[in-house]
PDB file of C-alpha atoms in Angstrom:
ATOM      1  CA  MET A   1       3.922 -17.397 -18.779  1.00 58.00           C
ATOM      2  CA  LEU A   2       4.917 -17.335 -15.133  1.00 62.00           C
ATOM      3  CA  ALA A   3       4.154 -13.604 -15.141  1.00 69.00           C
ATOM      4  CA  PHE A   4       0.452 -14.574 -14.985  1.00 75.00           C
ATOM      5  CA  LEU A   5       1.063 -15.705 -11.390  1.00 79.00           C
ATOM      6  CA  ILE A   6       1.529 -12.073 -10.313  1.00 86.00           C
ATOM      7  CA  LEU A   7      -2.219 -11.496 -10.440  1.00 86.00           C
ATOM      8  CA  PRO A   8      -3.246 -14.412  -8.163  1.00 88.00           C
ATOM      9  CA  VAL A   9      -0.434 -13.481  -5.772  1.00 89.00           C
ATOM     10  CA  LEU A  10      -1.787  -9.946  -5.434  1.00 89.00           C
ATOM     11  CA  VAL A  11      -5.399 -11.134  -5.202  1.00 91.00           C
ATOM     12  CA  SER A  12      -4.618 -13.737  -2.532  1.00 91.00           C
ATOM     13  CA  GLY A  13      -2.592 -11.164  -0.579  1.00 89.00           C
ATOM     14  CA  PHE A  14      -5.543  -8.797  -0.712  1.00 89.00           C
ATOM     15  CA  ILE A  15      -7.869 -11.564   0.493  1.00 90.00           C
ATOM     16  CA  VAL A  16      -5.659 -12.393   3.479  1.00 89.00           C
ATOM     17  CA  CYS A  17      -5.292  -8.714   4.415  1.00 85.00           C
ATOM     18  CA  ASN A  18      -9.047  -8.105   4.277  1.00 83.00           C
ATOM     19  CA  TYR A  19     -10.531 -11.357   5.592  1.00 84.00           C
ATOM     20  CA  ASN A  20      -7.933 -12.721   7.970  1.00 84.00           C
ATOM     21  CA  PRO A  21      -8.578 -10.903  11.288  1.00 80.00           C
ATOM     22  CA  ASN A  22      -4.957 -11.297  12.409  1.00 78.00           C
ATOM     23  CA  PHE A  23      -3.869  -9.090   9.511  1.00 81.00           C
ATOM     24  CA  TYR A  24      -6.979  -6.991   8.850  1.00 78.00           C
ATOM     25  CA  TYR A  25      -6.761  -5.191  12.176  1.00 73.00           C
ATOM     26  CA  LYS A  26      -3.123  -4.279  11.551  1.00 74.00           C
ATOM     27  CA  ILE A  27      -3.060  -3.064   7.948  1.00 74.00           C
ATOM     28  CA  HIS A  28      -4.048   0.485   8.952  1.00 65.00           C
ATOM     29  CA  ARG A  29      -0.491   0.759  10.285  1.00 68.00           C
ATOM     30  CA  TYR A  30       1.031   0.036   6.903  1.00 71.00           C
ATOM     31  CA  GLN A  31       1.212   2.638   4.163  1.00 69.00           C
ATOM     32  CA  GLY A  32       2.611   3.059   0.669  1.00 70.00           C
ATOM     33  CA  GLN A  33       5.164   0.562  -0.565  1.00 79.00           C
ATOM     34  CA  TYR A  34       5.313  -1.204   2.798  1.00 79.00           C
ATOM     35  CA  LEU A  35       1.622  -2.103   2.480  1.00 81.00           C
ATOM     36  CA  TYR A  36       2.201  -3.452  -1.048  1.00 83.00           C
ATOM     37  CA  PHE A  37       5.151  -5.481   0.237  1.00 86.00           C
ATOM     38  CA  ILE A  38       3.103  -6.986   3.090  1.00 85.00           C
ATOM     39  CA  SER A  39       0.273  -7.899   0.692  1.00 86.00           C
ATOM     40  CA  ALA A  40       2.726  -9.418  -1.797  1.00 88.00           C
ATOM     41  CA  CYS A  41       4.439 -11.467   0.938  1.00 90.00           C
ATOM     42  CA  LEU A  42       1.099 -12.891   2.069  1.00 90.00           C
ATOM     43  CA  GLY A  43       0.243 -13.694  -1.545  1.00 90.00           C
ATOM     44  CA  VAL A  44       3.573 -15.444  -2.089  1.00 91.00           C
ATOM     45  CA  ALA A  45       3.020 -17.435   1.111  1.00 91.00           C
ATOM     46  CA  SER A  46      -0.333 -18.615  -0.247  1.00 91.00           C
ATOM     47  CA  LEU A  47       1.286 -19.459  -3.596  1.00 90.00           C
ATOM     48  CA  LEU A  48       4.064 -21.485  -1.991  1.00 90.00           C
ATOM     49  CA  ALA A  49       1.602 -23.303   0.283  1.00 91.00           C
ATOM     50  CA  PHE A  50      -0.576 -24.456  -2.619  1.00 88.00           C
ATOM     51  CA  SER A  51       2.442 -25.245  -4.805  1.00 85.00           C
ATOM     52  CA  VAL A  52       3.719 -27.649  -2.136  1.00 87.00           C
ATOM     53  CA  ILE A  53       0.257 -29.214  -1.810  1.00 85.00           C
ATOM     54  CA  ALA A  54      -0.075 -29.559  -5.594  1.00 80.00           C
ATOM     55  CA  PHE A  55       3.404 -31.081  -5.930  1.00 80.00           C
ATOM     56  CA  ILE A  56       2.755 -33.632  -3.165  1.00 82.00           C
ATOM     57  CA  ALA A  57      -0.639 -34.537  -4.636  1.00 75.00           C
ATOM     58  CA  HIS A  58       0.783 -34.896  -8.146  1.00 70.00           C
ATOM     59  CA  LYS A  59       3.834 -36.862  -6.981  1.00 73.00           C
ATOM     60  CA  PHE A  60       2.434 -39.254  -4.432  1.00 73.00           C
ATOM     61  CA  PHE A  61      -1.287 -39.617  -5.120  1.00 66.00           C
ATOM     62  CA  PRO A  62      -2.685 -41.699  -7.993  1.00 59.00           C
ATOM     63  CA  SER A  63      -3.956 -39.839 -11.004  1.00 56.00           C
ATOM     64  CA  THR A  64      -7.142 -41.919 -11.041  1.00 54.00           C
ATOM     65  CA  ILE A  65      -9.199 -43.179  -8.111  1.00 49.00           C
ATOM     66  CA  TYR A  66     -12.329 -45.344  -8.039  1.00 50.00           C
ATOM     67  CA  ILE A  67     -15.314 -44.710  -5.770  1.00 46.00           C
ATOM     68  CA  PHE A  68     -18.315 -47.063  -6.137  1.00 49.00           C
ATOM     69  CA  ASN A  69     -17.085 -48.107  -9.598  1.00 52.00           C
ATOM     70  CA  TRP A  70     -16.894 -44.444 -10.650  1.00 51.00           C
ATOM     71  CA  GLU A  71     -13.614 -43.372 -12.113  1.00 50.00           C
ATOM     72  CA  ILE A  72     -12.514 -39.986 -10.772  1.00 49.00           C
ATOM     73  CA  THR A  73      -9.626 -38.392 -12.595  1.00 50.00           C
ATOM     74  CA  ILE A  74      -7.557 -35.820 -10.750  1.00 51.00           C
ATOM     75  CA  SER A  75      -4.545 -35.518 -13.053  1.00 53.00           C
ATOM     76  CA  ILE A  76      -4.302 -32.298 -15.014  1.00 50.00           C
ATOM     77  CA  ALA A  77      -2.773 -34.095 -17.977  1.00 49.00           C
ATOM     78  CA  ILE A  78      -5.574 -36.656 -18.108  1.00 52.00           C
ATOM     79  CA  LEU A  79      -8.267 -33.998 -17.656  1.00 53.00           C
ATOM     80  CA  LEU A  80      -6.935 -32.311 -20.795  1.00 52.00           C
ATOM     81  CA  GLU A  81      -5.996 -35.507 -22.570  1.00 52.00           C
ATOM     82  CA  SER A  82      -8.614 -35.180 -25.296  1.00 52.00           C
ATOM     83  CA  LEU A  83      -7.613 -31.616 -25.978  1.00 54.00           C
ATOM     84  CA  ILE A  84      -3.868 -32.322 -25.866  1.00 53.00           C
ATOM     85  CA  LEU A  85      -4.102 -35.287 -28.226  1.00 54.00           C
ATOM     86  CA  GLU A  86      -5.545 -33.032 -30.901  1.00 57.00           C
ATOM     87  CA  VAL A  87      -2.360 -30.947 -30.793  1.00 55.00           C
ATOM     88  CA  GLN A  88       0.390 -32.472 -32.903  1.00 56.00           C
ATOM     89  CA  ASP A  89       3.184 -30.064 -31.997  1.00 61.00           C
ATOM     90  CA  GLU A  90       5.102 -31.323 -28.944  1.00 64.00           C
ATOM     91  CA  LYS A  91       6.017 -27.785 -27.918  1.00 68.00           C
ATOM     92  CA  ALA A  92       2.359 -26.741 -28.070  1.00 65.00           C
ATOM     93  CA  LYS A  93       1.446 -29.745 -25.921  1.00 61.00           C
ATOM     94  CA  ALA A  94       4.032 -28.757 -23.326  1.00 67.00           C
ATOM     95  CA  ASN A  95       2.790 -25.162 -23.343  1.00 68.00           C
ATOM     96  CA  LEU A  96      -0.781 -26.354 -22.911  1.00 68.00           C
ATOM     97  CA  ILE A  97       0.105 -28.486 -19.909  1.00 67.00           C
ATOM     98  CA  ALA A  98       2.146 -25.638 -18.413  1.00 72.00           C
ATOM     99  CA  PHE A  99      -0.764 -23.251 -18.924  1.00 74.00           C
ATOM    100  CA  ALA A 100      -3.128 -25.732 -17.248  1.00 72.00           C
ATOM    101  CA  TRP A 101      -0.816 -25.940 -14.238  1.00 75.00           C
ATOM    102  CA  ILE A 102      -0.628 -22.153 -13.986  1.00 80.00           C
ATOM    103  CA  VAL A 103      -4.427 -21.898 -14.067  1.00 80.00           C
ATOM    104  CA  VAL A 104      -4.795 -24.549 -11.373  1.00 80.00           C
ATOM    105  CA  ILE A 105      -2.082 -23.010  -9.187  1.00 83.00           C
ATOM    106  CA  SER A 106      -3.631 -19.559  -9.612  1.00 86.00           C
ATOM    107  CA  LEU A 107      -7.062 -20.758  -8.523  1.00 87.00           C
ATOM    108  CA  GLY A 108      -5.554 -22.861  -5.769  1.00 88.00           C
ATOM    109  CA  THR A 109      -3.564 -19.897  -4.428  1.00 90.00           C
ATOM    110  CA  ILE A 110      -6.735 -17.862  -4.102  1.00 91.00           C
ATOM    111  CA  LEU A 111      -8.537 -20.771  -2.439  1.00 92.00           C
ATOM    112  CA  ILE A 112      -5.653 -21.197   0.015  1.00 93.00           C
ATOM    113  CA  ALA A 113      -5.925 -17.501   0.933  1.00 92.00           C
ATOM    114  CA  TYR A 114      -9.652 -17.945   1.674  1.00 91.00           C
ATOM    115  CA  PHE A 115      -9.024 -21.167   3.587  1.00 92.00           C
ATOM    116  CA  TRP A 116      -6.281 -19.473   5.624  1.00 90.00           C
ATOM    117  CA  SER A 117      -8.620 -16.610   6.511  1.00 89.00           C
ATOM    118  CA  VAL A 118     -11.498 -18.933   7.408  1.00 89.00           C
ATOM    119  CA  CYS A 119      -9.255 -21.052   9.623  1.00 89.00           C
ATOM    120  CA  SER A 120      -7.906 -17.960  11.397  1.00 85.00           C
ATOM    121  CA  ARG A 121     -11.450 -16.748  12.101  1.00 82.00           C
ATOM    122  CA  ALA A 122     -12.517 -20.184  13.325  1.00 84.00           C
ATOM    123  CA  ARG A 123      -9.439 -20.563  15.525  1.00 82.00           C
ATOM    124  CA  LEU A 124     -10.014 -17.115  17.033  1.00 77.00           C
ATOM    125  CA  HIS A 125     -13.691 -17.883  17.654  1.00 74.00           C
ATOM    126  CA  ILE A 126     -12.849 -21.211  19.321  1.00 76.00           C
ATOM    127  CA  LYS A 127     -10.184 -19.578  21.479  1.00 73.00           C
ATOM    128  CA  ALA A 128     -12.365 -16.648  22.550  1.00 64.00           C
ATOM    129  CA  GLY A 129     -15.790 -18.319  22.612  1.00 65.00           C
ATOM    130  CA  THR A 130     -17.908 -15.352  21.499  1.00 63.00           C
ATOM    131  CA  LEU A 131     -17.722 -12.596  18.904  1.00 60.00           C
ATOM    132  CA  GLU A 132     -17.287  -9.905  21.542  1.00 61.00           C
ATOM    133  CA  LYS A 133     -14.501 -11.803  23.260  1.00 63.00           C
ATOM    134  CA  SER A 134     -12.875 -12.380  19.869  1.00 69.00           C
ATOM    135  CA  LYS A 135     -12.842  -8.640  19.268  1.00 69.00           C
ATOM    136  CA  ILE A 136     -11.380  -8.016  22.726  1.00 69.00           C
ATOM    137  CA  LEU A 137      -8.662 -10.606  22.154  1.00 69.00           C
ATOM    138  CA  LEU A 138      -7.679  -9.009  18.862  1.00 71.00           C
ATOM    139  CA  MET A 139      -7.774  -5.534  20.349  1.00 71.00           C
ATOM    140  CA  SER A 140      -5.434  -6.591  23.143  1.00 71.00           C
ATOM    141  CA  LYS A 141      -2.886  -7.772  20.595  1.00 68.00           C
ATOM    142  CA  VAL A 142      -3.120  -4.744  18.330  1.00 69.00           C
ATOM    143  CA  LEU A 143      -3.165  -2.083  21.042  1.00 69.00           C
ATOM    144  CA  SER A 144      -0.535  -3.547  23.331  1.00 71.00           C
ATOM    145  CA  ASP A 145       2.346  -1.662  21.692  1.00 70.00           C
ATOM    146  CA  ASN A 146       0.806   1.815  22.079  1.00 76.00           C
ATOM    147  CA  PRO A 147       0.792   3.106  25.701  1.00 83.00           C
ATOM    148  CA  MET A 148      -2.235   5.400  25.348  1.00 84.00           C
ATOM    149  CA  ASP A 149      -4.269   2.882  23.329  1.00 81.00           C
ATOM    150  CA  LYS A 150      -3.420   0.231  25.904  1.00 83.00           C
ATOM    151  CA  LEU A 151      -4.582   2.567  28.677  1.00 88.00           C
ATOM    152  CA  PHE A 152      -7.930   3.176  26.949  1.00 86.00           C
ATOM    153  CA  PHE A 153      -8.378  -0.530  26.259  1.00 84.00           C
ATOM    154  CA  GLU A 154      -7.786  -1.507  29.890  1.00 85.00           C
ATOM    155  CA  SER A 155     -10.234   1.157  31.046  1.00 87.00           C
ATOM    156  CA  TYR A 156     -12.771  -0.243  28.582  1.00 84.00           C
ATOM    157  CA  LEU A 157     -12.081  -3.826  29.688  1.00 82.00           C
ATOM    158  CA  TYR A 158     -12.005  -3.303  33.472  1.00 84.00           C
ATOM    159  CA  SER A 159     -14.149  -0.118  33.830  1.00 84.00           C
ATOM    160  CA  ARG A 160     -11.253   1.629  35.544  1.00 88.00           C
ATOM    161  CA  PRO A 161     -11.457   5.461  35.726  1.00 90.00           C
ATOM    162  CA  LEU A 162      -9.120   7.633  33.674  1.00 92.00           C
ATOM    163  CA  LEU A 163      -8.142  11.291  33.969  1.00 93.00           C
ATOM    164  CA  LEU A 164      -8.132  12.873  30.483  1.00 93.00           C
ATOM    165  CA  SER A 165      -6.693  16.314  29.726  1.00 93.00           C
ATOM    166  CA  LEU A 166      -7.744  17.926  26.423  1.00 93.00           C
ATOM    167  CA  ASN A 167      -6.176  20.609  24.240  1.00 91.00           C
ATOM    168  CA  SER A 168      -8.831  23.063  25.468  1.00 90.00           C
ATOM    169  CA  ARG A 169      -7.671  22.520  29.094  1.00 91.00           C
ATOM    170  CA  LYS A 170     -10.910  20.662  29.720  1.00 93.00           C
ATOM    171  CA  VAL A 171     -10.487  17.688  32.090  1.00 93.00           C
ATOM    172  CA  TYR A 172     -12.663  14.577  32.347  1.00 93.00           C
ATOM    173  CA  VAL A 173     -12.641  11.687  34.799  1.00 91.00           C
ATOM    174  CA  GLY A 174     -14.527   8.642  33.608  1.00 89.00           C
ATOM    175  CA  THR A 175     -14.424   5.131  32.169  1.00 89.00           C
ATOM    176  CA  ILE A 176     -14.167   4.149  28.507  1.00 88.00           C
ATOM    177  CA  ASN A 177     -17.232   2.312  27.264  1.00 84.00           C
ATOM    178  CA  SER A 178     -16.506   2.266  23.539  1.00 80.00           C
ATOM    179  CA  LEU A 179     -13.473   2.483  21.264  1.00 77.00           C
ATOM    180  CA  GLY A 180     -13.290   3.317  17.589  1.00 68.00           C
ATOM    181  CA  GLU A 181     -13.761   0.348  15.266  1.00 63.00           C
ATOM    182  CA  LEU A 182     -10.611  -1.040  13.687  1.00 61.00           C
ATOM    183  CA  ASN A 183     -10.690  -1.011   9.888  1.00 55.00           C
ATOM    184  CA  GLU A 184      -8.354  -1.162   6.923  1.00 52.00           C
ATOM    185  CA  SER A 185      -7.628   2.574   6.856  1.00 52.00           C
ATOM    186  CA  SER A 186      -7.552   3.530  10.534  1.00 52.00           C
ATOM    187  CA  GLY A 187      -7.102   1.963  13.928  1.00 52.00           C
ATOM    188  CA  MET A 188      -9.009   2.556  17.102  1.00 50.00           C
ATOM    189  CA  ASP A 189      -7.485   6.001  17.566  1.00 55.00           C
ATOM    190  CA  GLN A 190     -10.251   8.058  15.929  1.00 71.00           C
ATOM    191  CA  GLU A 191     -12.433   8.678  18.972  1.00 80.00           C
ATOM    192  CA  ILE A 192     -13.478   7.222  22.300  1.00 85.00           C
ATOM    193  CA  SER A 193     -16.770   7.183  24.168  1.00 87.00           C
ATOM    194  CA  LEU A 194     -16.496   8.107  27.841  1.00 90.00           C
ATOM    195  CA  ILE A 195     -18.904   7.615  30.728  1.00 88.00           C
ATOM    196  CA  PRO A 196     -18.088  10.741  32.757  1.00 89.00           C
ATOM    197  CA  ILE A 197     -17.782  10.761  36.518  1.00 86.00           C
ATOM    198  CA  MET A 198     -16.762  14.407  36.834  1.00 86.00           C
ATOM    199  CA  SER A 199     -15.203  17.122  34.734  1.00 89.00           C
ATOM    200  CA  GLY A 200     -13.449  20.435  35.119  1.00 90.00           C
ATOM    201  CA  TYR A 201     -10.514  22.387  33.737  1.00 91.00           C
ATOM    202  CA  ARG A 202      -6.822  23.057  34.268  1.00 90.00           C
ATOM    203  CA  ASN A 203      -5.697  26.450  35.514  1.00 87.00           C
ATOM    204  CA  GLU A 204      -4.121  28.375  32.667  1.00 85.00           C
ATOM    205  CA  ASP A 205      -1.062  29.343  34.714  1.00 85.00           C
ATOM    206  CA  THR A 206      -0.505  26.518  37.204  1.00 85.00           C
ATOM    207  CA  LEU A 207      -2.268  23.711  35.223  1.00 84.00           C
ATOM    208  CA  GLU A 208      -3.877  22.634  38.507  1.00 85.00           C
ATOM    209  CA  VAL A 209      -7.054  20.629  38.015  1.00 85.00           C
ATOM    210  CA  HIS A 210     -10.337  22.150  39.234  1.00 85.00           C
ATOM    211  CA  PHE A 211     -13.448  19.965  39.086  1.00 84.00           C
ATOM    212  CA  THR A 212     -16.656  21.869  38.423  1.00 83.00           C
ATOM    213  CA  THR A 213     -19.200  19.277  37.288  1.00 83.00           C
ATOM    214  CA  TYR A 214     -20.205  16.047  38.998  1.00 81.00           C
ATOM    215  CA  TYR A 215     -22.326  13.555  37.089  1.00 81.00           C
ATOM    216  CA  GLU A 216     -24.661  12.073  39.673  1.00 66.00           C
ATOM    217  CA  VAL A 217     -26.653  10.569  36.790  1.00 55.00           C
ATOM    218  CA  ILE A 218     -23.886   8.238  35.645  1.00 54.00           C
ATOM    219  CA  ALA A 219     -26.334   5.328  35.907  1.00 57.00           C
ATOM    220  CA  THR A 220     -28.014   6.623  32.742  1.00 61.00           C
ATOM    221  CA  ASP A 221     -26.670   6.298  29.197  1.00 70.00           C
ATOM    222  CA  LEU A 222     -24.661   9.492  29.430  1.00 81.00           C
ATOM    223  CA  ASN A 223     -21.721   9.300  27.023  1.00 85.00           C
ATOM    224  CA  ILE A 224     -19.205  11.846  25.836  1.00 88.00           C
ATOM    225  CA  VAL A 225     -17.417  11.198  22.550  1.00 89.00           C
ATOM    226  CA  ILE A 226     -13.907  12.627  22.346  1.00 89.00           C
ATOM    227  CA  ARG A 227     -11.539  12.591  19.420  1.00 87.00           C
ATOM    228  CA  GLN A 228      -8.215  11.154  20.457  1.00 83.00           C
ATOM    229  CA  ASP A 229      -6.251  13.872  18.657  1.00 83.00           C
ATOM    230  CA  GLN A 230      -7.787  16.313  21.179  1.00 89.00           C
ATOM    231  CA  ILE A 231      -6.339  14.433  24.160  1.00 90.00           C
ATOM    232  CA  LEU A 232      -3.033  15.757  25.480  1.00 90.00           C
ATOM    233  CA  SER A 233      -2.535  13.261  28.299  1.00 90.00           C
ATOM    234  CA  ALA A 234      -4.249  10.352  29.988  1.00 91.00           C
ATOM    235  CA  SER A 235      -3.602   8.603  33.282  1.00 91.00           C
ATOM    236  CA  TRP A 236      -5.336   6.409  35.773  1.00 92.00           C
ATOM    237  CA  PHE A 237      -7.416   8.288  38.332  1.00 90.00           C
ATOM    238  CA  ASP A 238      -7.060   6.923  41.840  1.00 85.00           C
ATOM    239  CA  PHE A 239      -9.302   8.596  44.405  1.00 81.00           C
ATOM    240  CA  ASP A 240      -7.076   7.619  47.340  1.00 79.00           C
ATOM    241  CA  ILE A 241      -4.080   9.306  45.762  1.00 80.00           C
ATOM    242  CA  TYR A 242      -6.157  12.331  44.833  1.00 78.00           C
ATOM    243  CA  LYS A 243      -7.414  12.529  48.425  1.00 77.00           C
ATOM    244  CA  LYS A 244      -3.872  12.591  49.794  1.00 77.00           C
ATOM    245  CA  LEU A 245      -2.686  15.226  47.320  1.00 75.00           C
ATOM    246  CA  ASN A 246      -5.784  17.442  47.527  1.00 71.00           C
ATOM    247  CA  PRO A 247      -7.251  17.179  51.061  1.00 68.00           C
ATOM    248  CA  ARG A 248      -9.110  20.502  50.751  1.00 65.00           C
ATOM    249  CA  LYS A 249     -11.077  19.418  47.702  1.00 61.00           C
ATOM    250  CA  ILE A 250     -12.277  16.098  49.020  1.00 58.00           C
ATOM    251  CA  SER A 251     -15.625  17.133  50.474  1.00 56.00           C
ATOM    252  CA  SER A 252     -17.101  18.062  47.092  1.00 55.00           C
ATOM    253  CA  ILE A 253     -16.430  14.714  45.421  1.00 58.00           C
ATOM    254  CA  SER A 254     -16.242  12.171  48.254  1.00 57.00           C
ATOM    255  CA  SER A 255     -19.968  11.443  48.137  1.00 57.00           C
ATOM    256  CA  ILE A 256     -19.874  10.984  44.359  1.00 58.00           C
ATOM    257  CA  TRP A 257     -16.951   8.623  44.613  1.00 57.00           C
ATOM    258  CA  THR A 258     -18.563   6.635  47.436  1.00 59.00           C
ATOM    259  CA  THR A 259     -21.720   6.221  45.357  1.00 58.00           C
ATOM    260  CA  LEU A 260     -19.701   5.029  42.387  1.00 56.00           C
ATOM    261  CA  CYS A 261     -17.765   2.493  44.455  1.00 56.00           C
ATOM    262  CA  ASN A 262     -20.996   1.152  45.990  1.00 59.00           C
ATOM    263  CA  LYS A 263     -22.513   0.671  42.542  1.00 54.00           C
ATOM    264  CA  LYS A 264     -19.443  -1.225  41.381  1.00 49.00           C
ATOM    265  CA  GLY A 265     -19.572  -3.372  44.485  1.00 49.00           C
TER     266      GLY A 265
END
């Protein structure tokens, strides 16, 4: 009969994985048997939590309470008393009570999973204040262990320029204004949206960067969407360092950079 608890364990694990933001934004990293194991562990945690609550309630709380002269029965045995009394076989009575407990624990396990998820969302919302800040807080936790994702996230958060080199030898300098949405099957590494400052290419032989296009209209909604699997490397772009390393190329981009800095100021 205990085998029936497998179903609520799996269902509650699925609920936590899909509705608890602390787990939902990470499950894209789990695959195959490891994903099943994570889901089962979360389900077992929900089962144990409700089992402890049910045991404490059954052991230490009265089976009957009175509110405004109304008798409220909360004991499983008493709830099924009329049905159990009709059964003469003691073994059948014991099985009926055991089955009632399994049903209650199964439903309670699923409710605990929902309650856990709701509390996690509420706690995150209280901590962050707004939905957008909640998303940023979660993103910072999920992306902190991947250097390139962390780089993109900080550019998105602080509008700090990046230098991106693509497979095609195309080069972009710009700030990230949008990251892919985290979901259950993939993380934020599908594509990025970039506000370009300038672009160019790398020399085929020397890999030296040559800027050819300057986006004076960066104040408009000009975005370039780039798939992350097309990006070979990414690094911060610091104009002062670039100026020291490439003094001959400064005249063409100094005015663009000055305009950008003034707008930020």
